[in-house]
CSV table of C-alpha atoms in Angstrom, one decimal:
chain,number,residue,atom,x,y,z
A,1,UNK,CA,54.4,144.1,113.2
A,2,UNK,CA,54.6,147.8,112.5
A,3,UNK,CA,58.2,147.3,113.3
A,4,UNK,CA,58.8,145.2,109.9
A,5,UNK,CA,56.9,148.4,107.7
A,6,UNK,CA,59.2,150.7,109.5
A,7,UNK,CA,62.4,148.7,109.1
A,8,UNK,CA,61.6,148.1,105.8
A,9,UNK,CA,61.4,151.7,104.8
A,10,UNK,CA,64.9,152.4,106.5
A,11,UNK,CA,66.4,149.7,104.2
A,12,UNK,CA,64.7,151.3,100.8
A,13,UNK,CA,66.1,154.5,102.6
A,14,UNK,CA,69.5,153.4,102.9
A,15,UNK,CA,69.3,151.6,99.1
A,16,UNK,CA,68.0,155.0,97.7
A,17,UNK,CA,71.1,156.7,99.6
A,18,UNK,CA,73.5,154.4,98.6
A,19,UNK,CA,72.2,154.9,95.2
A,20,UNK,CA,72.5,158.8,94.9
A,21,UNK,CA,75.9,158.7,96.2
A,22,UNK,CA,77.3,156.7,93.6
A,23,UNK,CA,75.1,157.9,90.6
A,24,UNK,CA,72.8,155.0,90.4
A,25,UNK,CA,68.8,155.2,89.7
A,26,UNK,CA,67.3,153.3,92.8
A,27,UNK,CA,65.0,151.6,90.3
A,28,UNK,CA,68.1,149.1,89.3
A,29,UNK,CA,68.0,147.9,92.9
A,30,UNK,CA,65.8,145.2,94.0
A,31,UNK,CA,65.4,144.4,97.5
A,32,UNK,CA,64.6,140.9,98.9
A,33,UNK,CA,63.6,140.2,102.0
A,34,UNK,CA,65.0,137.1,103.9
A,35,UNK,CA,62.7,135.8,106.2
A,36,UNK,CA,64.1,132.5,106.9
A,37,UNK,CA,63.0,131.4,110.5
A,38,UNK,CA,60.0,133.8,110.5
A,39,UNK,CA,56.7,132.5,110.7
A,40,UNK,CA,54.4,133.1,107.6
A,41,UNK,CA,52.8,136.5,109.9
A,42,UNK,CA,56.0,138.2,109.7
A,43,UNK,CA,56.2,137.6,106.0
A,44,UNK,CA,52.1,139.2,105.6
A,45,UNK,CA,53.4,141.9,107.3
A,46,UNK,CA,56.2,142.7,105.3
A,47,UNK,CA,54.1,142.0,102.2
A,48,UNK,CA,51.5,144.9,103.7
A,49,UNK,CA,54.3,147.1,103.9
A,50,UNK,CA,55.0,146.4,99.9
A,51,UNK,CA,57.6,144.1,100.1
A,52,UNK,CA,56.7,140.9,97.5
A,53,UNK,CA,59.9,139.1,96.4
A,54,UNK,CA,61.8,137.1,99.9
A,55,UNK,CA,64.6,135.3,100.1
A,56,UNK,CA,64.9,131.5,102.1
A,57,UNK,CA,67.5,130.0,103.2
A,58,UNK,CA,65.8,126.5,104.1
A,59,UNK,CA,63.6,124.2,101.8
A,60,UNK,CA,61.2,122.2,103.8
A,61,UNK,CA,60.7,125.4,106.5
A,62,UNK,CA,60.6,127.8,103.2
A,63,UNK,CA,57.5,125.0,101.2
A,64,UNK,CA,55.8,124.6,104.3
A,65,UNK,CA,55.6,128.7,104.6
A,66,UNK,CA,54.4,129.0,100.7
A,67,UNK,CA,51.4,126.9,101.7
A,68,UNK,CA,50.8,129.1,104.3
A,69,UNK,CA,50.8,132.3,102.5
A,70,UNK,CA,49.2,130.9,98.9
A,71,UNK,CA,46.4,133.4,98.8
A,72,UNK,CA,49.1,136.3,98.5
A,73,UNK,CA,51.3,137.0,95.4
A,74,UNK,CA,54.5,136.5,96.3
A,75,UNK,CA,58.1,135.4,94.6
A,76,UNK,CA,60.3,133.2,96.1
A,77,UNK,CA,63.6,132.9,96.2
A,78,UNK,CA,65.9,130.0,97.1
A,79,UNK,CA,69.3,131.4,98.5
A,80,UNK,CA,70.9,128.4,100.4
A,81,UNK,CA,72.8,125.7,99.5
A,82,UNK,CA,70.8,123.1,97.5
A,83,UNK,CA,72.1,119.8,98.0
A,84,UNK,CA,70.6,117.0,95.4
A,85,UNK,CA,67.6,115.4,97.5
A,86,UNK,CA,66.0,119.0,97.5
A,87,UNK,CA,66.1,119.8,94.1
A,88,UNK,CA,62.5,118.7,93.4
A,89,UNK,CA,61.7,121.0,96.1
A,90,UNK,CA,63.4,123.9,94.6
A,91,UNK,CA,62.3,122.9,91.3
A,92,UNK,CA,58.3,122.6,92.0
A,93,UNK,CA,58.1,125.7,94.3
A,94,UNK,CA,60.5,128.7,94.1
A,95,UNK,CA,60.9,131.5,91.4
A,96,UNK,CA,64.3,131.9,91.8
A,97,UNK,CA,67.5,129.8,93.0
A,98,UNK,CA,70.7,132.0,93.2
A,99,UNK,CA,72.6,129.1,94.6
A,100,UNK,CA,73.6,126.9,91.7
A,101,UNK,CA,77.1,126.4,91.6
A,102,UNK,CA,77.2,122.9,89.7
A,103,UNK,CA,75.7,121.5,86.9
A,104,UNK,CA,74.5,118.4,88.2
A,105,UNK,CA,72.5,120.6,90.3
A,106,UNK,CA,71.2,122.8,87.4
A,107,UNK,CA,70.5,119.3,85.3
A,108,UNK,CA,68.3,118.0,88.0
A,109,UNK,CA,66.6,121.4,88.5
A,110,UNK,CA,66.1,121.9,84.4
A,111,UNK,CA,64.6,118.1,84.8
A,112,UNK,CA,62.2,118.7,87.4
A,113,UNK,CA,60.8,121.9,86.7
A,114,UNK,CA,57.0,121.2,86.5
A,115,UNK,CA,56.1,122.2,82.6
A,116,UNK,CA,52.7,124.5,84.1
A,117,UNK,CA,55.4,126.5,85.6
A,118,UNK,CA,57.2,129.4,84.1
A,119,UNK,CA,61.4,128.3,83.7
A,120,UNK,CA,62.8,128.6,87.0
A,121,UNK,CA,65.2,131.8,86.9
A,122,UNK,CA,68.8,131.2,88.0
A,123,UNK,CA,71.8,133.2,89.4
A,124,UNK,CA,75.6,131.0,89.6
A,125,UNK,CA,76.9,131.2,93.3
A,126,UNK,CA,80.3,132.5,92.8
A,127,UNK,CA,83.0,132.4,95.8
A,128,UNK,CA,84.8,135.4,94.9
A,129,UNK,CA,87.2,135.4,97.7
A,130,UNK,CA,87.7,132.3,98.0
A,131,UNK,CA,86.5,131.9,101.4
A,132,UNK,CA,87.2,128.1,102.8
A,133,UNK,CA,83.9,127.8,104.4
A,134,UNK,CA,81.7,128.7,101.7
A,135,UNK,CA,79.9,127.3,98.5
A,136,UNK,CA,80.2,128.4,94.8
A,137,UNK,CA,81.9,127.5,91.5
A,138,UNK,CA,85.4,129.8,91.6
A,139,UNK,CA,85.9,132.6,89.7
A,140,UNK,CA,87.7,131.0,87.0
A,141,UNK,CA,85.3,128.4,86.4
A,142,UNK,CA,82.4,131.1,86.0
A,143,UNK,CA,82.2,131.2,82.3
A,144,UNK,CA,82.2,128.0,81.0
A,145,UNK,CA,79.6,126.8,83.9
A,146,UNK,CA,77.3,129.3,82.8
A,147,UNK,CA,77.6,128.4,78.7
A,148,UNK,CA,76.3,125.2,80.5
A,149,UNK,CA,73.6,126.0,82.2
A,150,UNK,CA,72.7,128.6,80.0
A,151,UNK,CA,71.8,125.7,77.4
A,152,UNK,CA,69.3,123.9,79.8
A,153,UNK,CA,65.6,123.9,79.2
A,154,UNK,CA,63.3,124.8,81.8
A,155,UNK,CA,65.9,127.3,83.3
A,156,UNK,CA,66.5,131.1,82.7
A,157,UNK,CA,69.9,132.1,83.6
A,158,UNK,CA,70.2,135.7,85.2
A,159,UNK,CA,73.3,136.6,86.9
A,160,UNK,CA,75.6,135.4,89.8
A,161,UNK,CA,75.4,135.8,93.6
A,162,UNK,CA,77.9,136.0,95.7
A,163,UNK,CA,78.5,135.5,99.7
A,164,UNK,CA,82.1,137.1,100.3
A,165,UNK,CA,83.5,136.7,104.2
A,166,UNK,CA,82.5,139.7,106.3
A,167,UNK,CA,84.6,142.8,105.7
A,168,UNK,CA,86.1,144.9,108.4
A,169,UNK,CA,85.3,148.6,106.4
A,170,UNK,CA,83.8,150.0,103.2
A,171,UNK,CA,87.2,150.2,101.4
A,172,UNK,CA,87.6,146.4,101.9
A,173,UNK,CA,83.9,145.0,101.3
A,174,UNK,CA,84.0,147.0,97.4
A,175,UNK,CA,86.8,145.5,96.9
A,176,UNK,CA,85.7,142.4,97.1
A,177,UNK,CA,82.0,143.3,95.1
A,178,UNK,CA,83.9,145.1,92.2
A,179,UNK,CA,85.5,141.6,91.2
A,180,UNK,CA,82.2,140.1,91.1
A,181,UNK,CA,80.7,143.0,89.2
A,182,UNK,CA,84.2,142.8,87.0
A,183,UNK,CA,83.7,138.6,86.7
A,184,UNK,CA,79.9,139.8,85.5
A,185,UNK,CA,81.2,142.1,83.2
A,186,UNK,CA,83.4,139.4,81.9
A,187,UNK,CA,80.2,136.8,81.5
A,188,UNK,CA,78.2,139.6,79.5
A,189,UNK,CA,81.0,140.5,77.2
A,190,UNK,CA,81.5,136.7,76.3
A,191,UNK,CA,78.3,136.7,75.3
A,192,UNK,CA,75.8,135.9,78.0
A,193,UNK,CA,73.0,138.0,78.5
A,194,UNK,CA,72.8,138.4,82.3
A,195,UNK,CA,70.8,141.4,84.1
A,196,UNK,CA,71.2,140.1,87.5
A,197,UNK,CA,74.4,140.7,90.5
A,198,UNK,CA,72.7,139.7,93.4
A,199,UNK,CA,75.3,140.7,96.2
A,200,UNK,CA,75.1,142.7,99.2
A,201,UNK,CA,73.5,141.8,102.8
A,202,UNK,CA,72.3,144.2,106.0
A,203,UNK,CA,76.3,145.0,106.8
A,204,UNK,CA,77.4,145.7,103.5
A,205,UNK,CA,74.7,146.7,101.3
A,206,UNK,CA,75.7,150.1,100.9
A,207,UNK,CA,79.3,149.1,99.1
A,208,UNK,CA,77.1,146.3,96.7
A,209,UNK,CA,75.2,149.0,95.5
A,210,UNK,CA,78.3,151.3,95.1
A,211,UNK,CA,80.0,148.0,92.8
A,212,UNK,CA,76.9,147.6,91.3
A,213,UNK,CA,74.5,145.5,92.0
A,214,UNK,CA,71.4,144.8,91.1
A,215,UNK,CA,69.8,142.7,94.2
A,216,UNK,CA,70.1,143.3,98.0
A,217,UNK,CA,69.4,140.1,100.3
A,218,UNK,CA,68.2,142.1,103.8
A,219,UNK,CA,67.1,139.8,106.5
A,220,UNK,CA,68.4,141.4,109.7
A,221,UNK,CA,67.6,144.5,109.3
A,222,UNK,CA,63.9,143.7,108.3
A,223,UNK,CA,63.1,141.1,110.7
A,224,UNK,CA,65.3,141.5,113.3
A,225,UNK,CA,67.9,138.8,114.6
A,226,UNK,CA,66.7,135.4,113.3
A,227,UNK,CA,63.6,133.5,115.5
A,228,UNK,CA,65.2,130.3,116.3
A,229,UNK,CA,67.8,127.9,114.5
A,230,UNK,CA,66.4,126.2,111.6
A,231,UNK,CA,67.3,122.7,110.0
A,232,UNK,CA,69.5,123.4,107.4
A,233,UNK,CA,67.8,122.6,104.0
């Protein structure tokens, strides 16, 4: 598993370049690891390499894969869709959920949030681009979804997160992450007090960090192409 310490350091590399070239400190960059479909070893690995905050995709695979690794310290982060039935989930075991992009969803998550726990800390899925296939509140509905779930107990709202459709070049993918950054920009002038823009994968991370965000989901380029095809949760 050496592989996972060395990979790991060529992503903080390219973060750290990405962030000198546009005149950003590398400390305003968080990096989570996605290690949906890998096994709890891969994620002790990673961990040994430094790595402690990791992004899942998947619910059930993601609670089963906490158990396993309870004796490290670790904070987890929900980044797929979270449908109604797996709110309790969400709500009694992750850190973080950067996928709430209704506020039914944040209700039931504000509702179930065990009272020994800390709130649960929240990022609004945007679809910025509109893109048909994927989830998030639109753009224009942003503001007033997040004066919502801003108000909920239990729940600390942090930012947005954003998915956009692949991009062919660099041009066109900070494009697309500037109007999130400008929709974010937007939230905090009305008011909110957001610190989070969790956007930016293995493909395109350098452009995220160039439109500024603050929170760089890497899975591939960590782990390596995904272990098998989970359930979706």
């Amino acid at each position: 598993m050496t592989m996972i310490a060395d990979n790991l350091q060529s992503v903080r590399t390219r973060v750290q370049a990405a962030c000198r070239a546009c005149g950003r400190d590398p400390a305003e960059v968080a990096l989570l690891a996605v290690s949906k479909t890998f096994g709890p070893e891969a994620v002790r690995s990673a961990h040994a390499a430094g790595q402690t905050a990791f992004g899942e995709n998947y619910i059930q695979e993601a609670v089963d894969k906490m158990a396993a690794l309870a004796d490290l310290p670790l904070v987890w982060h929900c980044i797929g869709p979270i449908q109604s039935n797996k709110t309790r989930l969400v709500a009694e075991h992750f850190d973080w959920a950067h996928t709430v992009d209704r506020l039914k969803i944040a209700q039931r998550l504000s509702e179930q949030r065990p009272a020994h726990r800390a709130p649960l800390q929240v990022c609004l899925q945007v679809n910025i681009d509109g893109g048909p296939t994927k989830s998030g509140v639109a753009p224009s509905d942003a503001l007033a979804l997040a004066r919502e779930v801003a108000q909920l107990p239990n729940l600390v709202l942090r930012g947005l997160m954003t998915i956009p459709e692949p991009a062919p070049d660099f041009a066109t993918a900070l494009a697309v992450h500037r109007q999130a950054r400008a929709l974010f920009d937007e939230l905090c002038a009305a008011g909110l007090a957001l610190d989070t823009l969790s956007m930016g994968m293995t493909a395109d991370l350098e452009a995220a960090v160039h439109a500024g965000s603050t929170m760089v989901r890497v899975g591939t380029a960590i782990f390596g192409g995904r272990a098998h095809a989970a359930a979706p949760g």
